[in-house]
Amino acid sequence: MTQKKNQINARQSKQIAGALALASCGLFATSGHATELSKKADDWKVDAALMYYGEQDRVQAVEAIGTAQKAFGDDSVLDLKLVVDSLTGASASGAVVQSTSQTFTRPSGNGQYSVAAGDTPLDDTFHDTRVQGSVNWAQALNPDWKVNAGVYGSKEFDYMSMGLNASIERGFNKDNTTLFLGTAYSFDVVDPVGGRPVDLSSMAVRDNFASEEAYRTAFDATRQSGSDNKQTADVMLGITQVLSQRWLLQANYGLSSVNGYLTDPYKVLSVVDNNGITQDLLYESRPDARLKHSFYVMTKGALDAGVVDFSYRYNTDDWDLTSHTLETHYRYYFTGNFYGQLHLRYYQQTAANFYQPFLMADTPLPEFASADYRIGDMSAYTIGIKFGHRLSGGHEMSYRLEYYQQDPKNNGTTIPGELQNFDLFPTQKAITAQFSYSF
């Protein structure tokens, strides 16, 4: 593998994969879908999709997804999924733009790259391939009780994740009311290129040393040996209520506890003076624990010639990062075999309590700090369209195109000196295109 400074994006690749399929609710697979599938013939149902995700001047991703589902009688369903994605391009390091060129060390310590004056620091050598697989089994115990259990694994060059999930559903009131309880556990191993940086240690740049030996000694002093790990435990409680023949309401609460190595080993912060000129570059530092809460409500209705849904999600955590998401889909059936769908989504979040776009040289170092714009103040929106049509033999094809725009914002930090001349919070734009085929 090449120098993957933005293997960052062990984590970012997960977020990009998530951006490619926002309709998913998360780790938990309910058996509602399984129940519907079980009503069909005892045969395999296969779905294949190819998606492209491209950020303006940054990360490009191509993802292939395959799912296979088989019903066994009226009460059991096996669900298999395989995902392969490849990411290339550039990603922001966290350093601020300067009026002169800047030089950065690659994560491996072998080599460096330069960024021109006035440009946002990006490393365009980012490259990674991820393979993920999952197996889920859904079982109806009786007309009222349903269970689901699954395992999954994901591997990329410097990141591996393994997990288990299980859920149970109970129907009441002639199945007009359904209660849901789900849980999941994952264990991730982080093994960054070049080793894990020492938190808030200074980046060693080869040009600042008289010899290769002196540089290598300084670089090694910023590294911790061996890999590290993190564990995530999730619990979700939910209820689905049929309101009428055409409308239903779903609500859930999720609790997620994450512990272990949560720092991004490829992100840095600029240390600037009162004139806004960079004096040092430090590797970021994040807390080793995070407790997250989520609240979600969705209503869905059948119209005369289509289906519409509206949802709201609220997330908060002990990093003080709070977000709100509003989303709607409207599907209109032009004929019995052809439909179009509109997708709108708005997202807004406040910054984590240790987010700082840069550090000041005349102030003491904090315990935790990150300039990663993904945990800063921002808003974002998505506009998408999708078309699908049924073919003979029960086959189906669909096409989706979406535009995404993310607008990072200043969290109230005073901008010193020459940094006022630059856009430190540039807008990010991306396009997602997807082709799917089911048979």
mmCIF file with all atom_site columns, C-alpha atoms in Angstrom, residues 232-368:
data_model
loop_
_atom_site.group_PDB
_atom_site.id
_atom_site.type_symbol
_atom_site.label_atom_id
_atom_site.label_alt_id
_atom_site.label_comp_id
_atom_site.label_asym_id
_atom_site.label_entity_id
_atom_site.label_seq_id
_atom_site.pdbx_PDB_ins_code
_atom_site.Cartn_x
_atom_site.Cartn_y
_atom_site.Cartn_z
_atom_site.occupancy
_atom_site.B_iso_or_equiv
_atom_site.pdbx_formal_charge
_atom_site.auth_seq_id
_atom_site.auth_comp_id
_atom_site.auth_asym_id
_atom_site.auth_atom_id
_atom_site.pdbx_PDB_model_num
ATOM 1   C CA . THR A 1 232 ? -18.724 -0.206 20.922  1.00 0.00 ? 232 THR A CA 1
ATOM 2   C CA . ALA A 1 233 ? -21.859 -1.411 22.699  1.00 0.00 ? 233 ALA A CA 1
ATOM 3   C CA . ASP A 1 234 ? -25.271 -0.330 21.402  1.00 0.00 ? 234 ASP A CA 1
ATOM 4   C CA . VAL A 1 235 ? -28.817 -0.726 22.657  1.00 0.00 ? 235 VAL A CA 1
ATOM 5   C CA . MET A 1 236 ? -31.948 0.397  20.831  1.00 0.00 ? 236 MET A CA 1
ATOM 6   C CA . LEU A 1 237 ? -35.567 0.480  22.000  1.00 0.00 ? 237 LEU A CA 1
ATOM 7   C CA . GLY A 1 238 ? -38.322 1.114  19.489  1.00 0.00 ? 238 GLY A CA 1
ATOM 8   C CA . ILE A 1 239 ? -42.041 1.086  18.859  1.00 0.00 ? 239 ILE A CA 1
ATOM 9   C CA . THR A 1 240 ? -44.037 0.966  15.638  1.00 0.00 ? 240 THR A CA 1
ATOM 10  C CA . GLN A 1 241 ? -47.712 1.924  15.719  1.00 0.00 ? 241 GLN A CA 1
ATOM 11  C CA . VAL A 1 242 ? -50.224 1.552  12.898  1.00 0.00 ? 242 VAL A CA 1
ATOM 12  C CA . LEU A 1 243 ? -52.271 4.757  12.974  1.00 0.00 ? 243 LEU A CA 1
ATOM 13  C CA . SER A 1 244 ? -54.734 3.928  10.217  1.00 0.00 ? 244 SER A CA 1
ATOM 14  C CA . GLN A 1 245 ? -55.041 1.837  7.098   1.00 0.00 ? 245 GLN A CA 1
ATOM 15  C CA . ARG A 1 246 ? -52.591 4.165  5.396   1.00 0.00 ? 246 ARG A CA 1
ATOM 16  C CA . TRP A 1 247 ? -50.327 5.590  8.078   1.00 0.00 ? 247 TRP A CA 1
ATOM 17  C CA . LEU A 1 248 ? -47.883 4.272  10.645  1.00 0.00 ? 248 LEU A CA 1
ATOM 18  C CA . LEU A 1 249 ? -45.571 5.876  13.196  1.00 0.00 ? 249 LEU A CA 1
ATOM 19  C CA . GLN A 1 250 ? -42.183 4.612  14.328  1.00 0.00 ? 250 GLN A CA 1
ATOM 20  C CA . ALA A 1 251 ? -40.049 5.919  17.193  1.00 0.00 ? 251 ALA A CA 1
ATOM 21  C CA . ASN A 1 252 ? -36.875 4.663  18.848  1.00 0.00 ? 252 ASN A CA 1
ATOM 22  C CA . TYR A 1 253 ? -34.200 5.542  21.349  1.00 0.00 ? 253 TYR A CA 1
ATOM 23  C CA . GLY A 1 254 ? -30.584 4.442  21.004  1.00 0.00 ? 254 GLY A CA 1
ATOM 24  C CA . LEU A 1 255 ? -27.732 4.389  23.511  1.00 0.00 ? 255 LEU A CA 1
ATOM 25  C CA . SER A 1 256 ? -24.159 3.835  22.348  1.00 0.00 ? 256 SER A CA 1
ATOM 26  C CA . SER A 1 257 ? -21.038 3.520  24.496  1.00 0.00 ? 257 SER A CA 1
ATOM 27  C CA . VAL A 1 258 ? -17.642 3.683  22.778  1.00 0.00 ? 258 VAL A CA 1
ATOM 28  C CA . ASN A 1 259 ? -14.356 3.080  24.588  1.00 0.00 ? 259 ASN A CA 1
ATOM 29  C CA . GLY A 1 260 ? -10.757 2.793  23.456  1.00 0.00 ? 260 GLY A CA 1
ATOM 30  C CA . TYR A 1 261 ? -8.688  4.494  20.778  1.00 0.00 ? 261 TYR A CA 1
ATOM 31  C CA . LEU A 1 262 ? -10.922 7.252  19.339  1.00 0.00 ? 262 LEU A CA 1
ATOM 32  C CA . THR A 1 263 ? -8.219  9.638  18.107  1.00 0.00 ? 263 THR A CA 1
ATOM 33  C CA . ASP A 1 264 ? -7.779  9.942  14.349  1.00 0.00 ? 264 ASP A CA 1
ATOM 34  C CA . PRO A 1 265 ? -4.074  9.121  13.827  1.00 0.00 ? 265 PRO A CA 1
ATOM 35  C CA . TYR A 1 266 ? -3.866  11.072 10.565  1.00 0.00 ? 266 TYR A CA 1
ATOM 36  C CA . LYS A 1 267 ? -5.306  14.399 11.693  1.00 0.00 ? 267 LYS A CA 1
ATOM 37  C CA . VAL A 1 268 ? -3.182  17.367 12.800  1.00 0.00 ? 268 VAL A CA 1
ATOM 38  C CA . LEU A 1 269 ? -3.667  20.887 14.165  1.00 0.00 ? 269 LEU A CA 1
ATOM 39  C CA . SER A 1 270 ? -1.796  24.036 13.255  1.00 0.00 ? 270 SER A CA 1
ATOM 40  C CA . VAL A 1 271 ? -0.303  26.105 16.083  1.00 0.00 ? 271 VAL A CA 1
ATOM 41  C CA . VAL A 1 272 ? -0.332  29.745 14.971  1.00 0.00 ? 272 VAL A CA 1
ATOM 42  C CA . ASP A 1 273 ? 0.916   33.043 16.391  1.00 0.00 ? 273 ASP A CA 1
ATOM 43  C CA . ASN A 1 274 ? -1.039  36.285 16.709  1.00 0.00 ? 274 ASN A CA 1
ATOM 44  C CA . ASN A 1 275 ? -0.346  37.021 13.035  1.00 0.00 ? 275 ASN A CA 1
ATOM 45  C CA . GLY A 1 276 ? -1.911  33.738 11.989  1.00 0.00 ? 276 GLY A CA 1
ATOM 46  C CA . ILE A 1 277 ? 1.407   32.223 10.899  1.00 0.00 ? 277 ILE A CA 1
ATOM 47  C CA . THR A 1 278 ? 1.952   28.534 11.621  1.00 0.00 ? 278 THR A CA 1
ATOM 48  C CA . GLN A 1 279 ? 4.640   27.840 14.218  1.00 0.00 ? 279 GLN A CA 1
ATOM 49  C CA . ASP A 1 280 ? 4.120   24.102 14.689  1.00 0.00 ? 280 ASP A CA 1
ATOM 50  C CA . LEU A 1 281 ? 1.984   21.140 13.640  1.00 0.00 ? 281 LEU A CA 1
ATOM 51  C CA . LEU A 1 282 ? 0.630   18.801 16.316  1.00 0.00 ? 282 LEU A CA 1
ATOM 52  C CA . TYR A 1 283 ? -1.106  15.436 16.057  1.00 0.00 ? 283 TYR A CA 1
ATOM 53  C CA . GLU A 1 284 ? -4.616  15.600 17.465  1.00 0.00 ? 284 GLU A CA 1
ATOM 54  C CA . SER A 1 285 ? -5.893  14.094 20.732  1.00 0.00 ? 285 SER A CA 1
ATOM 55  C CA . ARG A 1 286 ? -9.411  12.889 21.595  1.00 0.00 ? 286 ARG A CA 1
ATOM 56  C CA . PRO A 1 287 ? -10.966 11.386 24.741  1.00 0.00 ? 287 PRO A CA 1
ATOM 57  C CA . ASP A 1 288 ? -10.926 7.593  24.995  1.00 0.00 ? 288 ASP A CA 1
ATOM 58  C CA . ALA A 1 289 ? -14.634 7.291  25.813  1.00 0.00 ? 289 ALA A CA 1
ATOM 59  C CA . ARG A 1 290 ? -17.864 8.562  24.281  1.00 0.00 ? 290 ARG A CA 1
ATOM 60  C CA . LEU A 1 291 ? -21.483 8.058  25.312  1.00 0.00 ? 291 LEU A CA 1
ATOM 61  C CA . LYS A 1 292 ? -24.084 8.821  22.644  1.00 0.00 ? 292 LYS A CA 1
ATOM 62  C CA . HIS A 1 293 ? -27.880 9.141  22.757  1.00 0.00 ? 293 HIS A CA 1
ATOM 63  C CA . SER A 1 294 ? -30.189 9.190  19.747  1.00 0.00 ? 294 SER A CA 1
ATOM 64  C CA . PHE A 1 295 ? -33.918 9.813  19.361  1.00 0.00 ? 295 PHE A CA 1
ATOM 65  C CA . TYR A 1 296 ? -35.717 9.054  16.118  1.00 0.00 ? 296 TYR A CA 1
ATOM 66  C CA . VAL A 1 297 ? -39.319 9.425  14.948  1.00 0.00 ? 297 VAL A CA 1
ATOM 67  C CA . MET A 1 298 ? -40.721 8.635  11.514  1.00 0.00 ? 298 MET A CA 1
ATOM 68  C CA . THR A 1 299 ? -44.187 8.594  9.991   1.00 0.00 ? 299 THR A CA 1
ATOM 69  C CA . LYS A 1 300 ? -44.954 6.840  6.727   1.00 0.00 ? 300 LYS A CA 1
ATOM 70  C CA . GLY A 1 301 ? -48.085 6.878  4.642   1.00 0.00 ? 301 GLY A CA 1
ATOM 71  C CA . ALA A 1 302 ? -49.567 5.313  1.536   1.00 0.00 ? 302 ALA A CA 1
ATOM 72  C CA . LEU A 1 303 ? -51.050 7.817  -0.914  1.00 0.00 ? 303 LEU A CA 1
ATOM 73  C CA . ASP A 1 304 ? -53.331 7.143  -3.855  1.00 0.00 ? 304 ASP A CA 1
ATOM 74  C CA . ALA A 1 305 ? -50.380 6.856  -6.247  1.00 0.00 ? 305 ALA A CA 1
ATOM 75  C CA . GLY A 1 306 ? -47.329 6.650  -4.009  1.00 0.00 ? 306 GLY A CA 1
ATOM 76  C CA . VAL A 1 307 ? -45.690 6.526  -0.603  1.00 0.00 ? 307 VAL A CA 1
ATOM 77  C CA . VAL A 1 308 ? -44.271 9.336  1.557   1.00 0.00 ? 308 VAL A CA 1
ATOM 78  C CA . ASP A 1 309 ? -42.296 9.418  4.787   1.00 0.00 ? 309 ASP A CA 1
ATOM 79  C CA . PHE A 1 310 ? -41.044 12.139 7.128   1.00 0.00 ? 310 PHE A CA 1
ATOM 80  C CA . SER A 1 311 ? -38.445 11.628 9.857   1.00 0.00 ? 311 SER A CA 1
ATOM 81  C CA . TYR A 1 312 ? -36.546 13.539 12.528  1.00 0.00 ? 312 TYR A CA 1
ATOM 82  C CA . ARG A 1 313 ? -33.430 12.383 14.369  1.00 0.00 ? 313 ARG A CA 1
ATOM 83  C CA . TYR A 1 314 ? -31.771 14.008 17.380  1.00 0.00 ? 314 TYR A CA 1
ATOM 84  C CA . ASN A 1 315 ? -28.294 12.962 18.509  1.00 0.00 ? 315 ASN A CA 1
ATOM 85  C CA . THR A 1 316 ? -26.259 14.136 21.471  1.00 0.00 ? 316 THR A CA 1
ATOM 86  C CA . ASP A 1 317 ? -23.221 12.866 23.378  1.00 0.00 ? 317 ASP A CA 1
ATOM 87  C CA . ASP A 1 318 ? -20.862 13.684 26.225  1.00 0.00 ? 318 ASP A CA 1
ATOM 88  C CA . TRP A 1 319 ? -18.515 15.396 23.759  1.00 0.00 ? 319 TRP A CA 1
ATOM 89  C CA . ASP A 1 320 ? -21.266 18.049 23.506  1.00 0.00 ? 320 ASP A CA 1
ATOM 90  C CA . LEU A 1 321 ? -21.736 17.263 19.821  1.00 0.00 ? 321 LEU A CA 1
ATOM 91  C CA . THR A 1 322 ? -25.442 17.656 19.101  1.00 0.00 ? 322 THR A CA 1
ATOM 92  C CA . SER A 1 323 ? -27.173 17.153 15.761  1.00 0.00 ? 323 SER A CA 1
ATOM 93  C CA . HIS A 1 324 ? -30.612 17.405 14.151  1.00 0.00 ? 324 HIS A CA 1
ATOM 94  C CA . THR A 1 325 ? -31.646 15.600 10.967  1.00 0.00 ? 325 THR A CA 1
ATOM 95  C CA . LEU A 1 326 ? -34.839 16.170 8.970   1.00 0.00 ? 326 LEU A CA 1
ATOM 96  C CA . GLU A 1 327 ? -35.506 13.829 6.067   1.00 0.00 ? 327 GLU A CA 1
ATOM 97  C CA . THR A 1 328 ? -38.293 12.922 3.654   1.00 0.00 ? 328 THR A CA 1
ATOM 98  C CA . HIS A 1 329 ? -38.825 10.561 0.722   1.00 0.00 ? 329 HIS A CA 1
ATOM 99  C CA . TYR A 1 330 ? -41.723 10.797 -1.693  1.00 0.00 ? 330 TYR A CA 1
ATOM 100 C CA . ARG A 1 331 ? -42.237 7.943  -4.137  1.00 0.00 ? 331 ARG A CA 1
ATOM 101 C CA . TYR A 1 332 ? -44.743 8.371  -6.981  1.00 0.00 ? 332 TYR A CA 1
ATOM 102 C CA . TYR A 1 333 ? -45.886 5.470  -9.146  1.00 0.00 ? 333 TYR A CA 1
ATOM 103 C CA . PHE A 1 334 ? -46.336 6.640  -12.725 1.00 0.00 ? 334 PHE A CA 1
ATOM 104 C CA . THR A 1 335 ? -47.529 3.146  -13.601 1.00 0.00 ? 335 THR A CA 1
ATOM 105 C CA . GLY A 1 336 ? -47.713 -0.141 -11.762 1.00 0.00 ? 336 GLY A CA 1
ATOM 106 C CA . ASN A 1 337 ? -44.165 -0.930 -12.929 1.00 0.00 ? 337 ASN A CA 1
ATOM 107 C CA . PHE A 1 338 ? -42.443 2.464  -12.942 1.00 0.00 ? 338 PHE A CA 1
ATOM 108 C CA . TYR A 1 339 ? -41.842 4.956  -10.141 1.00 0.00 ? 339 TYR A CA 1
ATOM 109 C CA . GLY A 1 340 ? -39.884 8.088  -9.349  1.00 0.00 ? 340 GLY A CA 1
ATOM 110 C CA . GLN A 1 341 ? -38.689 9.154  -5.904  1.00 0.00 ? 341 GLN A CA 1
ATOM 111 C CA . LEU A 1 342 ? -37.621 12.483 -4.420  1.00 0.00 ? 342 LEU A CA 1
ATOM 112 C CA . HIS A 1 343 ? -35.247 12.558 -1.430  1.00 0.00 ? 343 HIS A CA 1
ATOM 113 C CA . LEU A 1 344 ? -34.616 15.652 0.732   1.00 0.00 ? 344 LEU A CA 1
ATOM 114 C CA . ARG A 1 345 ? -32.423 15.762 3.837   1.00 0.00 ? 345 ARG A CA 1
ATOM 115 C CA . TYR A 1 346 ? -31.206 18.569 6.089   1.00 0.00 ? 346 TYR A CA 1
ATOM 116 C CA . TYR A 1 347 ? -28.566 18.127 8.789   1.00 0.00 ? 347 TYR A CA 1
ATOM 117 C CA . GLN A 1 348 ? -27.193 20.516 11.408  1.00 0.00 ? 348 GLN A CA 1
ATOM 118 C CA . GLN A 1 349 ? -24.664 19.903 14.171  1.00 0.00 ? 349 GLN A CA 1
ATOM 119 C CA . THR A 1 350 ? -22.792 21.798 16.883  1.00 0.00 ? 350 THR A CA 1
ATOM 120 C CA . ALA A 1 351 ? -19.099 21.254 17.514  1.00 0.00 ? 351 ALA A CA 1
ATOM 121 C CA . ALA A 1 352 ? -17.543 18.831 19.974  1.00 0.00 ? 352 ALA A CA 1
ATOM 122 C CA . ASN A 1 353 ? -16.252 20.565 23.099  1.00 0.00 ? 353 ASN A CA 1
ATOM 123 C CA . PHE A 1 354 ? -12.597 19.945 22.146  1.00 0.00 ? 354 PHE A CA 1
ATOM 124 C CA . TYR A 1 355 ? -12.922 21.027 18.514  1.00 0.00 ? 355 TYR A CA 1
ATOM 125 C CA . GLN A 1 356 ? -10.594 23.894 17.606  1.00 0.00 ? 356 GLN A CA 1
ATOM 126 C CA . PRO A 1 357 ? -9.765  24.964 14.040  1.00 0.00 ? 357 PRO A CA 1
ATOM 127 C CA . PHE A 1 358 ? -6.231  25.767 15.246  1.00 0.00 ? 358 PHE A CA 1
ATOM 128 C CA . LEU A 1 359 ? -4.276  26.331 18.462  1.00 0.00 ? 359 LEU A CA 1
ATOM 129 C CA . MET A 1 360 ? -2.640  29.565 19.579  1.00 0.00 ? 360 MET A CA 1
ATOM 130 C CA . ALA A 1 361 ? 1.085   29.507 20.284  1.00 0.00 ? 361 ALA A CA 1
ATOM 131 C CA . ASP A 1 362 ? 0.802   31.716 23.387  1.00 0.00 ? 362 ASP A CA 1
ATOM 132 C CA . THR A 1 363 ? -1.734  29.506 25.223  1.00 0.00 ? 363 THR A CA 1
ATOM 133 C CA . PRO A 1 364 ? -1.129  26.246 27.128  1.00 0.00 ? 364 PRO A CA 1
ATOM 134 C CA . LEU A 1 365 ? -1.910  23.022 25.308  1.00 0.00 ? 365 LEU A CA 1
ATOM 135 C CA . PRO A 1 366 ? -5.327  21.531 26.154  1.00 0.00 ? 366 PRO A CA 1
ATOM 136 C CA . GLU A 1 367 ? -5.724  17.894 27.107  1.00 0.00 ? 367 GLU A CA 1
ATOM 137 C CA . PHE A 1 368 ? -7.812  17.190 23.999  1.00 0.00 ? 368 PHE A CA 1
#
